[in-house]
Amino acid sequence: MRRVAVVATLLLTMVILPQRATAQRRGLREVQPMPRVELTPYAGWQFGGGVTTSIGEVKARAAVNFGGILGFRMSAMQVVEITYNYQKSPLVLERGGFGGDSTLFDVITHYIHIGGRAERETGAVTPFVVGGVGLSIFDPAERGRSSETRFSGHLGVGIRAPLSPRVALRGQFRGWFTFTNSWGGFICGGGGCSVTAGGSGILQGDVSGGLTIGF
């Protein structure tokens, strides 16, 4: 009987202790508050963007982009985000054939968007989808040329890899689309327009990553 009691005690200990440890881990996870505010500075590579003109294709060269994301957590899996994205890129006229290409001037692109992020917890990393709407500001870095502001939106996917309860690595791929009927203001100077330009929108993409800090 004594042996049976010892064996029963050992079996109960093996069953109860793991359950208690699991419950403790869950309890710690539940009571540990998630950061309500997040700040994510990031940098990456932005590409695409162009319109067709009467003398060739005007395109923005791929270049480094950087910015910041301010997030406000609404629930465990939903975050409202305010995004600012900056890129300075040469604007190039591609004539095609034997016409050759020529650099016109630099253009600075600002995206100011508000949107959201939806996450799905799967383990060590957290995949997410992101989207938003706002304004695109195209600012030619040359005197005599006016900037243009247009409505735009973005969609993307990414992953977050937590390093601690308040710090995480973030990587993402996003597509930016600016709604516009023309991009002629970039090509027109103080002396008037020498070419015509048109198009229904400007599409760009970026691959970027940063460090999220929770508060």
Short mmCIF file of C-alpha atoms in Angstrom, two decimals:
data_model
loop_
_atom_site.label_atom_id
_atom_site.label_comp_id
_atom_site.label_asym_id
_atom_site.label_seq_id
_atom_site.Cartn_x
_atom_site.Cartn_y
_atom_site.Cartn_z
CA MET A 1 0.00 0.00 0.00
CA ARG A 2 2.83 2.34 0.83
CA ARG A 3 4.34 1.81 -2.64
CA VAL A 4 0.97 2.44 -4.28
CA ALA A 5 0.60 5.69 -2.32
CA VAL A 6 4.08 6.83 -3.37
CA VAL A 7 3.40 6.05 -7.03
CA ALA A 8 0.03 7.83 -6.88
CA THR A 9 1.63 10.85 -5.30
CA LEU A 10 4.29 11.01 -8.02
CA LEU A 11 1.68 10.72 -10.77
CA LEU A 12 -0.44 13.48 -9.25
CA THR A 13 2.64 15.68 -8.93
CA MET A 14 3.55 15.13 -12.61
CA VAL A 15 0.01 16.10 -13.69
CA ILE A 16 -0.63 19.04 -11.35
CA LEU A 17 2.72 20.85 -11.56
CA PRO A 18 2.74 21.34 -15.38
CA GLN A 19 -0.87 22.54 -15.26
CA ARG A 20 -0.07 24.96 -12.47
CA ALA A 21 3.01 26.24 -14.32
CA THR A 22 0.94 26.73 -17.48
CA ALA A 23 -1.76 28.55 -15.55
CA GLN A 24 0.89 30.77 -13.97
CA ARG A 25 2.33 31.61 -17.39
CA ARG A 26 -1.12 32.41 -18.72
CA GLY A 27 -1.87 34.48 -15.67
CA LEU A 28 1.33 36.46 -16.06
CA ARG A 29 0.53 37.03 -19.72
CA GLU A 30 -3.00 38.18 -18.96
CA VAL A 31 -2.12 40.61 -16.19
CA GLN A 32 0.89 42.05 -18.01
CA PRO A 33 -0.44 45.19 -19.76
CA MET A 34 0.28 45.62 -23.45
CA PRO A 35 1.76 48.97 -24.53
CA ARG A 36 -1.05 51.30 -25.58
CA VAL A 37 1.18 53.59 -27.66
CA GLU A 38 3.88 52.52 -30.13
CA LEU A 39 6.55 54.45 -32.00
CA THR A 40 8.31 52.84 -34.98
CA PRO A 41 11.10 54.69 -36.79
CA TYR A 42 11.99 52.85 -40.00
CA ALA A 43 14.08 52.96 -43.17
CA GLY A 44 13.94 51.05 -46.42
CA TRP A 45 13.95 51.12 -50.21
CA GLN A 46 11.18 52.77 -52.23
CA PHE A 47 10.66 52.17 -55.94
CA GLY A 48 8.25 52.87 -58.79
CA GLY A 49 6.30 55.97 -59.71
CA GLY A 50 5.98 57.51 -63.15
CA VAL A 51 3.74 59.00 -65.83
CA THR A 52 3.62 58.96 -69.61
CA THR A 53 4.27 62.26 -71.41
CA SER A 54 4.24 63.35 -75.02
CA ILE A 55 8.02 62.93 -75.29
CA GLY A 56 8.63 59.88 -73.10
CA GLU A 57 8.18 58.29 -69.70
CA VAL A 58 8.89 60.38 -66.59
CA LYS A 59 9.92 58.13 -63.69
CA ALA A 60 11.17 58.51 -60.15
CA ARG A 61 14.32 56.46 -59.57
CA ALA A 62 14.33 53.94 -56.73
CA ALA A 63 15.91 55.41 -53.62
CA VAL A 64 16.12 55.15 -49.84
CA ASN A 65 13.01 56.07 -47.87
CA PHE A 66 12.49 56.59 -44.17
CA GLY A 67 9.78 57.69 -41.78
CA GLY A 68 7.89 56.94 -38.62
CA ILE A 69 4.70 55.22 -37.47
CA LEU A 70 2.76 56.27 -34.37
CA GLY A 71 0.42 53.50 -33.23
CA PHE A 72 -2.46 53.43 -30.75
CA ARG A 73 -3.52 49.95 -29.70
CA MET A 74 -7.30 49.53 -29.65
CA SER A 75 -7.33 45.80 -28.79
CA ALA A 76 -4.99 42.82 -28.63
CA MET A 77 -4.93 42.52 -32.42
CA GLN A 78 -5.92 45.98 -33.73
CA VAL A 79 -3.82 49.15 -33.86
CA VAL A 80 -4.62 52.58 -35.30
CA GLU A 81 -1.55 54.00 -37.09
CA ILE A 82 -0.44 57.44 -38.26
CA THR A 83 2.33 57.11 -40.86
CA TYR A 84 4.80 59.61 -42.30
CA ASN A 85 7.03 58.47 -45.18
CA TYR A 86 9.79 60.47 -46.93
CA GLN A 87 11.78 59.86 -50.08
CA LYS A 88 14.04 62.06 -52.21
CA SER A 89 14.58 60.67 -55.70
CA PRO A 90 15.85 61.86 -59.11
CA LEU A 91 13.11 62.36 -61.69
CA VAL A 92 14.25 60.90 -65.02
CA LEU A 93 12.85 61.33 -68.54
CA GLU A 94 13.14 58.06 -70.51
CA ARG A 95 12.67 58.80 -74.19
CA GLY A 96 13.16 55.23 -75.39
CA GLY A 97 14.78 54.09 -78.60
CA PHE A 98 17.86 56.18 -79.38
CA GLY A 99 16.65 59.30 -77.58
CA GLY A 100 18.50 58.50 -74.37
CA ASP A 101 17.53 59.27 -70.80
CA SER A 102 18.00 62.58 -69.00
CA THR A 103 17.72 63.53 -65.33
CA LEU A 104 15.32 66.43 -64.85
CA PHE A 105 15.57 67.25 -61.15
CA ASP A 106 15.02 65.69 -57.73
CA VAL A 107 11.54 65.26 -56.32
CA ILE A 108 10.73 64.86 -52.63
CA THR A 109 7.75 62.64 -51.88
CA HIS A 110 5.87 62.88 -48.59
CA TYR A 111 3.13 60.42 -47.58
CA ILE A 112 0.99 61.39 -44.58
CA HIS A 113 -1.56 58.66 -43.84
CA ILE A 114 -3.87 57.42 -41.12
CA GLY A 115 -5.01 53.81 -41.06
CA GLY A 116 -4.77 50.61 -39.14
CA ARG A 117 -2.93 47.35 -38.53
CA ALA A 118 -4.57 43.97 -37.97
CA GLU A 119 -2.40 41.27 -36.43
CA ARG A 120 -2.62 37.53 -35.99
CA GLU A 121 -0.57 35.92 -33.26
CA THR A 122 1.01 32.67 -34.43
CA GLY A 123 4.03 32.19 -32.18
CA ALA A 124 7.48 33.73 -32.23
CA VAL A 125 6.48 36.24 -34.92
CA THR A 126 3.24 38.09 -35.52
CA PRO A 127 2.13 38.59 -39.15
CA PHE A 128 -0.04 41.59 -39.95
CA VAL A 129 -1.81 43.49 -42.70
CA VAL A 130 -1.75 47.27 -42.80
CA GLY A 131 -3.54 49.98 -44.74
CA GLY A 132 -4.38 53.64 -44.69
CA VAL A 133 -5.44 56.75 -46.58
CA GLY A 134 -4.20 60.32 -46.63
CA LEU A 135 -2.20 62.76 -48.70
CA SER A 136 0.77 62.56 -51.08
CA ILE A 137 2.87 65.69 -51.44
CA PHE A 138 5.24 65.80 -54.42
CA ASP A 139 7.74 68.61 -53.95
CA PRO A 140 10.22 69.30 -56.80
CA ALA A 141 13.61 70.25 -55.39
CA GLU A 142 14.07 73.00 -57.95
CA ARG A 143 13.09 76.65 -57.96
CA GLY A 144 10.24 77.75 -60.18
CA ARG A 145 8.36 74.47 -59.89
CA SER A 146 5.32 74.11 -57.67
CA SER A 147 4.47 71.14 -55.49
CA GLU A 148 1.37 68.99 -55.93
CA THR A 149 -0.82 67.46 -53.23
CA ARG A 150 -3.07 64.51 -54.00
CA PHE A 151 -5.24 61.95 -52.20
CA SER A 152 -3.58 58.54 -51.76
CA GLY A 153 -3.77 55.21 -50.00
CA HIS A 154 -1.53 52.31 -49.06
CA LEU A 155 -1.81 48.58 -48.37
CA GLY A 156 0.81 46.19 -47.10
CA VAL A 157 1.82 43.09 -45.20
CA GLY A 158 4.54 42.45 -42.67
CA ILE A 159 5.74 40.70 -39.54
CA ARG A 160 6.63 41.74 -36.00
CA ALA A 161 9.17 39.84 -33.91
CA PRO A 162 9.01 40.76 -30.19
CA LEU A 163 12.32 41.21 -28.41
CA SER A 164 10.68 42.11 -25.10
CA PRO A 165 7.17 43.10 -23.93
CA ARG A 166 7.82 46.68 -25.14
CA VAL A 167 10.29 46.27 -28.01
CA ALA A 168 9.84 44.49 -31.34
CA LEU A 169 11.45 44.28 -34.76
CA ARG A 170 9.12 45.18 -37.65
CA GLY A 171 9.46 44.42 -41.36
CA GLN A 172 6.94 45.28 -44.07
CA PHE A 173 6.16 45.52 -47.76
CA ARG A 174 3.73 48.27 -48.80
CA GLY A 175 2.18 49.58 -51.99
CA TRP A 176 1.38 53.29 -52.29
CA PHE A 177 -1.16 54.57 -54.81
CA THR A 178 -1.75 58.27 -55.50
CA PHE A 179 -4.93 59.25 -57.33
CA THR A 180 -4.20 61.93 -59.91
CA ASN A 181 -5.22 62.86 -63.44
CA SER A 182 -1.92 64.54 -64.23
CA TRP A 183 1.60 65.05 -63.03
CA GLY A 184 2.32 67.99 -65.30
CA GLY A 185 3.29 70.42 -62.58
CA PHE A 186 6.64 68.70 -62.12
CA ILE A 187 7.60 69.21 -65.75
CA CYS A 188 6.26 72.76 -66.09
CA GLY A 189 8.50 75.59 -65.01
CA GLY A 190 8.18 79.35 -64.69
CA GLY A 191 8.24 79.76 -68.47
CA GLY A 192 5.30 77.43 -69.05
CA CYS A 193 4.83 73.81 -70.07
CA SER A 194 6.70 72.30 -72.98
CA VAL A 195 5.14 68.82 -72.71
CA THR A 196 1.85 67.32 -71.64
CA ALA A 197 1.51 64.55 -69.08
CA GLY A 198 -1.34 62.33 -68.00
CA GLY A 199 -2.36 59.25 -66.09
CA SER A 200 -4.91 58.01 -63.58
CA GLY A 201 -2.48 57.38 -60.74
CA ILE A 202 1.05 56.93 -59.46
CA LEU A 203 2.01 53.55 -58.00
CA GLN A 204 5.03 53.03 -55.73
CA GLY A 205 6.22 50.28 -53.44
CA ASP A 206 8.61 50.02 -50.52
CA VAL A 207 10.35 47.38 -48.44
CA SER A 208 11.29 48.68 -45.02
CA GLY A 209 12.06 47.72 -41.45
CA GLY A 210 12.40 49.33 -38.07
CA LEU A 211 12.27 49.01 -34.31
CA THR A 212 8.95 49.36 -32.46
CA ILE A 213 9.07 50.83 -28.97
CA GLY A 214 5.99 50.64 -26.73
CA PHE A 215 5.01 53.10 -24.04
#
